[in-house]
XYZ file of C-alpha atoms in Angstrom:
576
model
C 127.994 115.389 96.398
C 126.654 118.254 98.515
C 124.026 118.058 101.273
C 122.393 120.759 103.362
C 123.424 120.178 106.974
C 120.743 121.303 109.430
C 123.341 121.479 112.195
C 125.486 124.087 110.400
C 122.687 125.701 108.337
C 124.654 125.428 105.110
C 125.276 123.154 102.153
C 128.401 121.046 102.613
C 130.363 118.559 100.570
C 129.569 115.049 101.735
C 132.710 113.331 103.013
C 132.032 110.067 104.889
C 134.120 109.001 107.871
C 134.980 105.839 105.952
C 134.464 105.793 102.151
C 134.115 102.016 102.381
C 130.881 102.307 104.393
C 128.420 105.181 104.829
C 126.609 104.874 108.163
C 123.085 106.254 107.967
C 120.405 106.394 110.675
C 116.756 107.283 110.088
C 114.141 107.827 112.787
C 111.378 105.270 112.342
C 107.643 105.404 113.071
C 105.833 105.224 116.381
C 103.602 102.258 115.587
C 100.379 103.207 117.366
C 98.467 104.098 114.172
C 98.799 104.061 110.397
C 101.512 106.289 108.925
C 99.981 109.219 107.067
C 101.311 110.382 103.724
C 103.029 113.324 105.416
C 105.117 110.891 107.483
C 105.840 108.887 104.356
C 107.191 111.924 102.517
C 110.192 111.820 104.877
C 110.753 108.108 104.264
C 110.512 108.592 100.487
C 113.207 111.279 100.550
C 115.419 109.241 102.882
C 114.988 106.314 100.505
C 116.139 108.468 97.582
C 119.181 109.585 99.590
C 120.190 106.011 100.416
C 119.676 104.823 96.846
C 121.588 107.753 95.385
C 124.516 107.126 97.724
C 124.609 103.536 96.458
C 124.220 104.759 92.859
C 127.187 107.092 93.410
C 129.302 104.134 94.507
C 129.095 104.284 98.295
C 128.320 101.122 100.290
C 125.603 102.072 102.815
C 124.442 100.595 106.102
C 121.126 102.115 107.093
C 119.551 101.551 110.504
C 116.018 102.490 111.596
C 114.221 102.178 114.915
C 110.606 101.211 115.526
C 109.213 103.130 118.497
C 107.012 100.728 120.425
C 107.455 102.250 123.909
C 108.167 105.580 125.595
C 106.941 108.129 122.996
C 104.627 110.510 124.817
C 101.945 112.555 123.070
C 103.804 115.862 123.533
C 107.008 114.599 121.839
C 108.737 115.631 125.077
C 108.164 114.253 128.596
C 104.519 115.139 129.086
C 101.270 113.478 128.098
C 100.212 109.889 127.561
C 102.260 107.087 126.005
C 101.207 106.883 122.344
C 101.376 103.082 122.309
C 99.117 102.813 125.343
C 96.735 105.296 123.761
C 96.543 103.146 120.607
C 95.988 99.955 122.619
C 93.105 101.535 124.510
C 91.557 102.845 121.317
C 91.444 99.383 119.743
C 91.055 97.242 122.885
C 94.263 95.326 122.186
C 97.580 94.829 123.932
C 100.434 97.216 123.225
C 102.444 94.507 121.476
C 99.459 93.543 119.284
C 99.151 97.189 118.263
C 102.892 97.405 117.593
C 102.903 94.270 115.408
C 99.855 95.330 113.381
C 101.002 98.881 112.628
C 104.620 97.866 111.997
C 103.387 95.455 109.308
C 101.073 98.164 107.927
C 103.967 100.642 107.760
C 106.190 98.308 105.766
C 103.281 97.415 103.491
C 102.935 101.142 102.683
C 106.693 101.322 102.092
C 106.464 98.400 99.666
C 103.723 100.155 97.689
C 105.844 103.319 97.512
C 109.011 101.408 96.524
C 110.760 102.437 99.751
C 113.606 100.023 100.460
C 113.579 98.334 103.864
C 116.600 99.512 105.909
C 119.429 97.053 106.501
C 118.626 96.985 110.229
C 115.166 97.567 111.708
C 115.214 97.540 115.514
C 112.157 97.869 117.802
C 112.920 100.061 120.811
C 111.848 97.328 123.232
C 114.749 95.151 122.041
C 117.585 97.358 123.356
C 116.764 97.938 127.039
C 120.243 96.822 128.166
C 121.872 99.390 125.847
C 119.773 102.211 127.311
C 120.608 101.190 130.897
C 124.338 101.113 130.022
C 124.234 104.649 128.568
C 122.163 106.075 131.443
C 124.446 104.509 134.055
C 127.508 106.241 132.581
C 125.667 109.565 132.266
C 124.826 109.368 135.978
C 128.415 108.426 136.872
C 129.849 111.365 134.891
C 127.385 113.927 136.257
C 125.351 114.467 133.093
C 122.224 112.954 134.653
C 120.419 113.058 137.993
C 117.639 111.189 139.793
C 114.657 113.127 141.028
C 111.195 111.924 142.007
C 112.044 108.386 140.963
C 112.929 109.332 137.373
C 116.335 109.784 135.742
C 116.825 113.124 133.941
C 119.513 114.478 131.637
C 120.983 117.714 133.000
C 121.254 120.140 130.070
C 123.000 122.764 132.236
C 126.154 120.620 132.009
C 126.476 121.312 128.276
C 128.408 124.180 126.713
C 125.854 124.263 123.861
C 122.470 122.546 124.015
C 120.628 124.017 121.029
C 122.134 122.692 117.807
C 119.540 123.325 115.097
C 118.019 126.528 116.469
C 118.018 129.026 119.282
C 115.155 129.251 121.762
C 114.286 132.002 124.196
C 113.544 131.080 127.795
C 109.880 132.042 127.453
C 109.520 129.710 124.451
C 110.142 126.770 126.777
C 107.228 127.562 129.093
C 105.084 124.532 129.794
C 101.327 124.507 129.973
C 100.863 126.284 126.644
C 99.649 123.014 125.159
C 96.333 121.884 126.560
C 96.676 118.982 128.991
C 100.434 119.430 129.580
C 101.524 119.859 133.181
C 104.908 121.099 134.383
C 107.321 118.427 135.608
C 108.522 119.934 138.873
C 111.260 117.294 139.188
C 113.298 118.944 136.429
C 116.128 121.227 137.501
C 115.986 123.051 134.154
C 112.995 123.518 131.856
C 114.751 121.791 128.952
C 116.011 118.755 130.910
C 114.511 115.509 129.649
C 113.729 112.041 130.990
C 116.129 109.175 130.332
C 114.227 106.612 132.398
C 110.777 106.672 133.975
C 109.998 104.797 137.176
C 107.174 107.149 138.114
C 104.919 109.148 135.815
C 101.487 110.731 135.796
C 99.903 107.451 134.675
C 100.405 104.211 136.576
C 99.066 101.709 134.017
C 102.086 101.707 131.666
C 101.902 98.324 129.940
C 105.619 97.717 129.314
C 108.092 97.900 132.220
C 111.571 96.553 132.905
C 113.859 96.168 135.904
C 116.644 98.751 136.169
C 119.141 99.979 138.801
C 116.673 102.799 139.520
C 113.561 100.662 139.860
C 110.977 99.075 137.555
C 110.172 101.417 134.688
C 110.670 102.180 131.012
C 112.980 104.319 128.823
C 112.305 107.830 127.626
C 111.735 108.332 123.898
C 115.000 110.113 123.069
C 117.344 107.479 124.507
C 116.192 104.776 122.088
C 117.690 106.312 118.947
C 121.024 106.934 120.653
C 121.146 103.371 121.977
C 120.153 101.719 118.697
C 122.448 103.883 116.561
C 125.478 103.325 118.817
C 124.805 99.576 118.927
C 124.655 99.040 115.158
C 126.653 101.947 113.697
C 129.233 102.751 116.360
C 130.373 106.117 117.699
C 130.980 107.871 114.350
C 127.746 108.419 112.412
C 127.733 109.923 108.923
C 124.086 110.911 108.318
C 121.060 111.176 110.608
C 117.660 111.799 108.952
C 114.137 112.638 110.046
C 111.212 114.992 109.629
C 111.704 118.660 110.520
C 109.533 118.258 113.621
C 112.162 115.830 114.988
C 114.821 118.576 115.059
C 113.620 119.831 118.440
C 113.434 118.361 120.954
C 114.154 114.818 119.738
C 117.337 115.199 117.674
C 118.610 117.966 119.960
C 118.322 115.576 122.922
C 119.885 112.713 120.976
C 123.003 114.802 120.369
C 123.158 115.917 124.009
C 123.029 112.405 125.498
C 125.076 110.651 122.778
C 128.025 113.072 122.805
C 128.009 113.261 126.601
C 128.176 109.462 126.670
C 130.921 108.904 124.039
C 132.876 112.059 124.857
C 133.268 113.389 121.306
C 131.420 114.582 118.190
C 128.860 112.034 117.039
C 127.133 112.754 113.698
C 128.479 114.794 110.774
C 125.356 115.494 108.662
C 121.739 116.066 109.700
C 119.009 115.930 107.049
C 115.485 117.141 107.825
C 112.481 116.854 105.496
C 109.898 119.650 105.628
C 106.167 119.272 106.261
C 103.424 118.093 103.964
C 100.506 120.515 104.338
C 96.826 120.395 103.485
C 94.433 123.326 103.139
C 94.090 123.399 106.941
C 97.836 123.325 107.638
C 100.299 120.619 108.685
C 99.001 117.050 108.464
C 98.803 115.539 111.934
C 97.398 112.395 113.559
C 96.619 114.340 116.718
C 94.122 116.468 114.745
C 92.382 113.318 113.519
C 92.751 114.413 109.890
C 95.303 112.450 107.926
C 95.504 110.574 104.644
C 96.941 107.095 104.189
C 98.317 105.168 101.213
C 95.341 102.819 101.455
C 92.952 105.757 101.070
C 94.814 106.904 97.950
C 94.404 103.406 96.516
C 90.704 103.359 97.379
C 90.316 106.555 95.360
C 92.002 104.919 92.382
C 95.523 106.328 92.619
C 98.681 104.346 92.020
C 100.831 104.957 95.162
C 103.762 105.735 92.859
C 101.869 108.846 91.720
C 102.297 110.103 95.279
C 105.993 109.220 95.191
C 106.349 111.280 92.010
C 104.365 114.096 93.639
C 106.954 114.191 96.438
C 109.914 113.987 94.046
C 108.642 116.988 92.078
C 109.425 119.240 95.063
C 112.648 119.786 97.011
C 112.700 118.074 100.392
C 113.552 121.340 102.186
C 110.364 123.039 100.985
C 106.931 122.618 102.521
C 104.718 120.701 100.111
C 100.992 121.463 99.762
C 98.778 118.439 99.182
C 95.414 118.661 97.439
C 93.510 116.185 95.313
C 94.006 118.463 92.318
C 97.768 118.478 92.889
C 97.760 114.692 93.139
C 95.662 114.504 89.951
C 98.303 116.604 88.212
C 101.053 114.288 89.424
C 99.044 111.249 88.304
C 98.576 112.798 84.866
C 102.283 113.595 84.633
C 103.139 110.034 85.631
C 100.877 108.479 82.997
C 102.102 110.831 80.271
C 105.689 109.952 81.143
C 104.924 106.222 80.994
C 103.174 106.654 77.648
C 106.183 108.468 76.185
C 108.498 105.711 77.417
C 106.146 103.048 76.062
C 106.519 104.604 72.599
C 110.252 103.768 72.627
C 111.290 100.610 70.782
C 113.331 98.101 72.789
C 116.358 96.701 70.954
C 116.527 99.684 68.601
C 120.318 99.804 68.150
C 123.380 99.420 70.365
C 123.892 101.325 73.632
C 125.470 104.715 72.920
C 128.032 105.046 75.720
C 128.760 108.709 74.956
C 125.065 109.542 75.325
C 124.866 107.542 78.562
C 127.775 109.502 80.009
C 126.322 112.880 78.985
C 122.879 112.098 80.411
C 124.285 110.714 83.658
C 126.177 113.954 84.179
C 122.891 115.898 84.278
C 121.292 113.367 86.610
C 124.259 113.427 88.980
C 124.404 117.219 88.855
C 120.783 117.309 90.076
C 120.923 114.755 92.878
C 124.484 115.621 93.843
C 123.302 119.160 94.609
C 121.446 118.586 97.875
C 119.245 115.854 96.426
C 117.374 118.031 93.928
C 114.776 115.465 92.887
C 112.802 118.031 90.901
C 115.721 118.465 88.491
C 116.239 114.701 88.507
C 112.689 114.304 87.176
C 113.518 116.903 84.512
C 116.515 114.739 83.587
C 114.049 111.993 82.563
C 112.604 114.303 79.898
C 116.132 115.198 78.804
C 116.624 111.502 78.083
C 113.461 111.314 75.986
C 114.508 114.358 73.912
C 118.156 113.345 73.504
C 119.379 112.570 69.974
C 120.163 108.898 70.392
C 118.473 105.555 69.720
C 115.614 104.098 71.761
C 117.726 101.277 73.227
C 120.040 103.850 74.829
C 117.125 105.896 76.147
C 115.535 102.841 77.763
C 118.865 101.828 79.272
C 119.397 105.281 80.820
C 115.816 105.571 82.080
C 116.113 102.205 83.785
C 119.455 103.304 85.240
C 117.973 106.513 86.714
C 115.034 104.560 88.097
C 117.407 102.686 90.414
C 117.256 105.893 92.453
C 113.837 107.355 91.615
C 112.043 103.978 91.930
C 109.006 104.872 89.809
C 108.860 101.518 87.933
C 109.176 103.460 84.685
C 110.334 100.776 82.282
C 108.274 97.899 83.697
C 105.011 99.887 83.641
C 105.836 101.286 80.193
C 106.356 97.721 78.969
C 102.846 96.856 80.179
C 101.403 99.824 78.236
C 103.397 98.818 75.162
C 102.040 95.275 75.378
C 98.453 96.472 75.855
C 98.656 98.916 72.951
C 99.975 96.184 70.674
C 97.016 93.984 71.592
C 94.549 96.819 70.883
C 96.034 97.933 67.558
C 93.147 99.218 65.360
C 92.212 97.840 61.974
C 93.474 99.622 58.840
C 91.552 102.841 58.056
C 90.195 103.229 61.625
C 91.350 105.552 64.388
C 92.048 104.709 68.032
C 93.091 107.809 69.980
C 94.929 107.650 73.295
C 95.448 110.529 75.701
C 98.924 111.444 76.898
C 98.193 109.536 80.106
C 97.642 106.350 78.070
C 93.865 106.198 78.461
C 91.396 105.899 75.559
C 89.171 108.921 74.839
C 86.069 107.954 72.801
C 84.961 111.594 72.341
C 88.254 112.634 70.792
C 88.305 109.469 68.688
C 84.848 110.369 67.345
C 85.967 113.899 66.445
C 89.061 112.715 64.606
C 87.135 109.992 62.805
C 84.386 112.464 61.752
C 86.927 114.934 60.350
C 88.752 112.121 58.554
C 85.488 110.891 57.003
C 84.540 114.460 55.907
C 87.918 114.990 54.217
C 87.721 111.578 52.570
C 84.293 112.552 51.158
C 85.867 115.843 49.945
C 83.517 117.788 52.257
C 86.267 120.225 53.217
C 83.884 122.848 54.639
C 82.571 120.307 57.156
C 86.093 119.137 58.029
C 87.159 122.739 58.635
C 84.100 123.413 60.789
C 84.910 120.406 62.996
C 88.468 121.674 63.392
C 87.300 125.196 64.444
C 84.799 123.891 66.994
C 87.366 121.501 68.441
C 89.983 124.251 68.786
C 87.472 126.635 70.441
C 86.462 124.020 72.992
C 90.088 123.191 73.730
C 90.882 126.893 74.282
C 87.916 127.319 76.633
C 88.923 124.251 78.639
C 92.527 125.460 78.861
C 91.436 128.886 80.130
C 89.132 127.326 82.700
C 91.909 125.069 83.954
C 94.317 128.041 84.054
C 91.876 129.995 86.212
C 91.570 127.080 88.644
C 95.334 126.721 88.735
C 95.831 130.405 89.562
C 93.340 130.182 92.413
C 95.066 127.111 93.825
C 98.511 128.709 93.534
C 97.264 131.756 95.422
C 95.859 129.519 98.114
C 99.178 127.677 98.307
C 100.984 130.988 98.942
C 98.763 131.800 101.908
C 99.031 128.253 103.298
C 102.777 128.200 102.804
C 103.299 131.484 104.643
C 101.081 130.330 107.500
C 102.863 126.999 107.799
C 106.336 128.526 107.561
C 105.388 130.840 110.407
C 104.192 127.879 112.470
C 107.315 125.870 111.663
C 109.615 128.713 112.698
C 107.625 129.328 115.866
C 107.515 125.627 116.797
C 111.045 124.556 115.895
C 113.003 127.782 115.454
C 114.957 126.136 112.659
C 117.770 128.439 111.592
C 118.428 131.931 112.891
C 115.848 134.682 112.559
C 117.608 136.511 109.749
C 117.996 133.344 107.674
C 114.330 132.468 108.141
C 113.203 135.911 107.049
C 115.485 135.875 104.040
C 114.138 132.463 103.060
C 110.545 133.665 103.397
C 111.253 136.850 101.437
C 112.924 134.979 98.581
C 110.442 132.118 98.322
C 107.190 134.029 98.431
C 108.184 137.133 96.493
C 109.448 134.924 93.667
C 106.081 133.208 93.486
C 104.038 136.381 93.654
C 106.178 138.206 91.120
C 105.543 135.323 88.737
C 101.886 136.333 88.904
C 102.891 139.898 88.127
C 104.755 138.843 84.973
C 101.612 137.194 83.660
C 99.445 140.218 84.484
C 97.576 138.499 87.302
C 98.625 140.813 90.117
C 100.678 143.895 90.909
C 104.398 143.458 91.474
C 105.134 142.817 95.147
C 107.587 145.225 96.743
C 108.744 144.299 100.237
C 111.264 145.892 102.627
C 114.805 144.535 102.663
C 115.285 145.071 106.390
C 115.063 141.528 107.756
C 115.474 142.418 111.430
C 111.787 143.012 112.160
C 110.263 139.593 111.669
C 106.731 140.472 112.776
C 106.477 143.352 110.327
C 108.034 141.237 107.615
C 105.447 138.520 108.008
C 102.610 141.063 108.044
C 103.877 142.426 104.719
C 104.039 138.924 103.267
C 100.534 138.075 104.412
C 99.172 141.337 103.036
C 100.907 140.680 99.719
C 99.477 137.176 99.495
C 95.989 138.551 100.167
C 96.453 141.100 97.387
C 97.373 138.318 94.983
C 94.350 136.305 96.085
C 92.061 139.283 95.400
C 93.262 139.790 91.821
C 90.755 138.796 89.121
C 91.088 135.383 87.492
C 91.117 135.355 83.659
C 87.802 134.247 82.214
C 87.441 131.705 79.439
C 86.136 133.115 76.119
C 82.753 131.802 74.985
C 82.705 128.979 72.456
C 81.543 130.421 69.107
C 78.098 129.200 68.063
C 78.006 126.687 65.252
C 75.369 125.820 62.707
C 75.756 122.253 61.676
C 74.259 118.856 61.255
C 77.133 117.292 63.148
C 77.701 118.544 66.719
C 80.985 117.166 68.005
């Protein structure tokens, strides 16, 4: 099994410290509000990773924190405590807010078939662990006290930046509205381990410490919880890409300074979910929840499939049309599975082995869930009996968790109950729904042929085909427009991601951008929708590179969209 390691910027073979137990830590939610579907994309992909490790034969112990104190609105050491902000918004206590939104988070996870981690630890439950770590960091010179607060001294490290490289000017404070410089810090990238004094005096949760009454910084909680439950040798640490800096960077700094050796072997980061306006964010007040998807009639597992159709290291663009497409794909897949006959023969072990090889090849290659979904269709097309296909599909679903066989069984049962009388037609769409209009067309053509009125039957066929072609062309035009929009959004968001997190070195980022977007735009060229994009191969001038990419995306967006041909007029008694 190979995983992309954000710390080394390359794909590496996964070798656990102890093959008898994989130790996995995932950053949990800050429970001051509902999780939005962008947050949940990370948890879905982490869930797939855990389940695939178990599928591959590894025992796994997964630990997750619940942040219920100390997470400030800037994700660093400035701004207001998010929990206090939520309590004020709803006129409740901090702990009431924490309990409500923790329950809401796990309810969303249940709907998305995300397994609850083996250990879930609220940050407020490990104060003693944080004090122990901070005390040693002070004793060994890695921390200092200034202005009543305890800070980690990043100047003591040989290498602070792990996932990226930042320039000094990138660390300037005050660029975000409402953020003030902390003059107690000796270095701009030092961070708070323990607050006894801060810019707001009404912090709801405080504890006694050797340095005075106060509360822990955000970064210390994950180190304390991970070391408590998983020990000093961690296999995998997961989180969203926006956790890479400063949160995960600071975790590594304090954890390795405390234990005195390397801490975690593999770092997995899930990229952003974007909307038309950019990255989904609670701070912007514009985010979508699982409950909202349900209110609009979507099965939450359609969103899980939507996430699985893309690689976790690619930004994913959300739109209602894209979700509709995923929902249609999901229903079509269930309908195909429902057509299989349970008990149709013995399990073909040779077929099982061959199909599992494809599935393992997909997920074993940096968790390529898109190819794993393709493996489901390989099962349906494979030359073997239905009993074997159902067995393999159920086996794969231990990882994908789409409830494929159980939901298909429901469709199978419903279809059996609605079986039409002899001589009548009942037409179902690929998504399993009934379509009265199509049923009427088929029935009319059947009746015309039965009455030997072949001219009428042929006319119905021609009209039906013309309408289908017009609808297909219209849908194709909409799809092209949306793909073009996705290119522009993707370039914009990739720029923002690189500027905000600096993930990877500059050359690697530019190469990634060049490869990803030129592939997409040249696909348009192959279909005659735009001119072939030709970009420079000198990746050292990032600004010019991005200007070229933006200009190319605009050129694609300006290309004409194919128009649907008119439906030929018909002269008939029967207009269907």
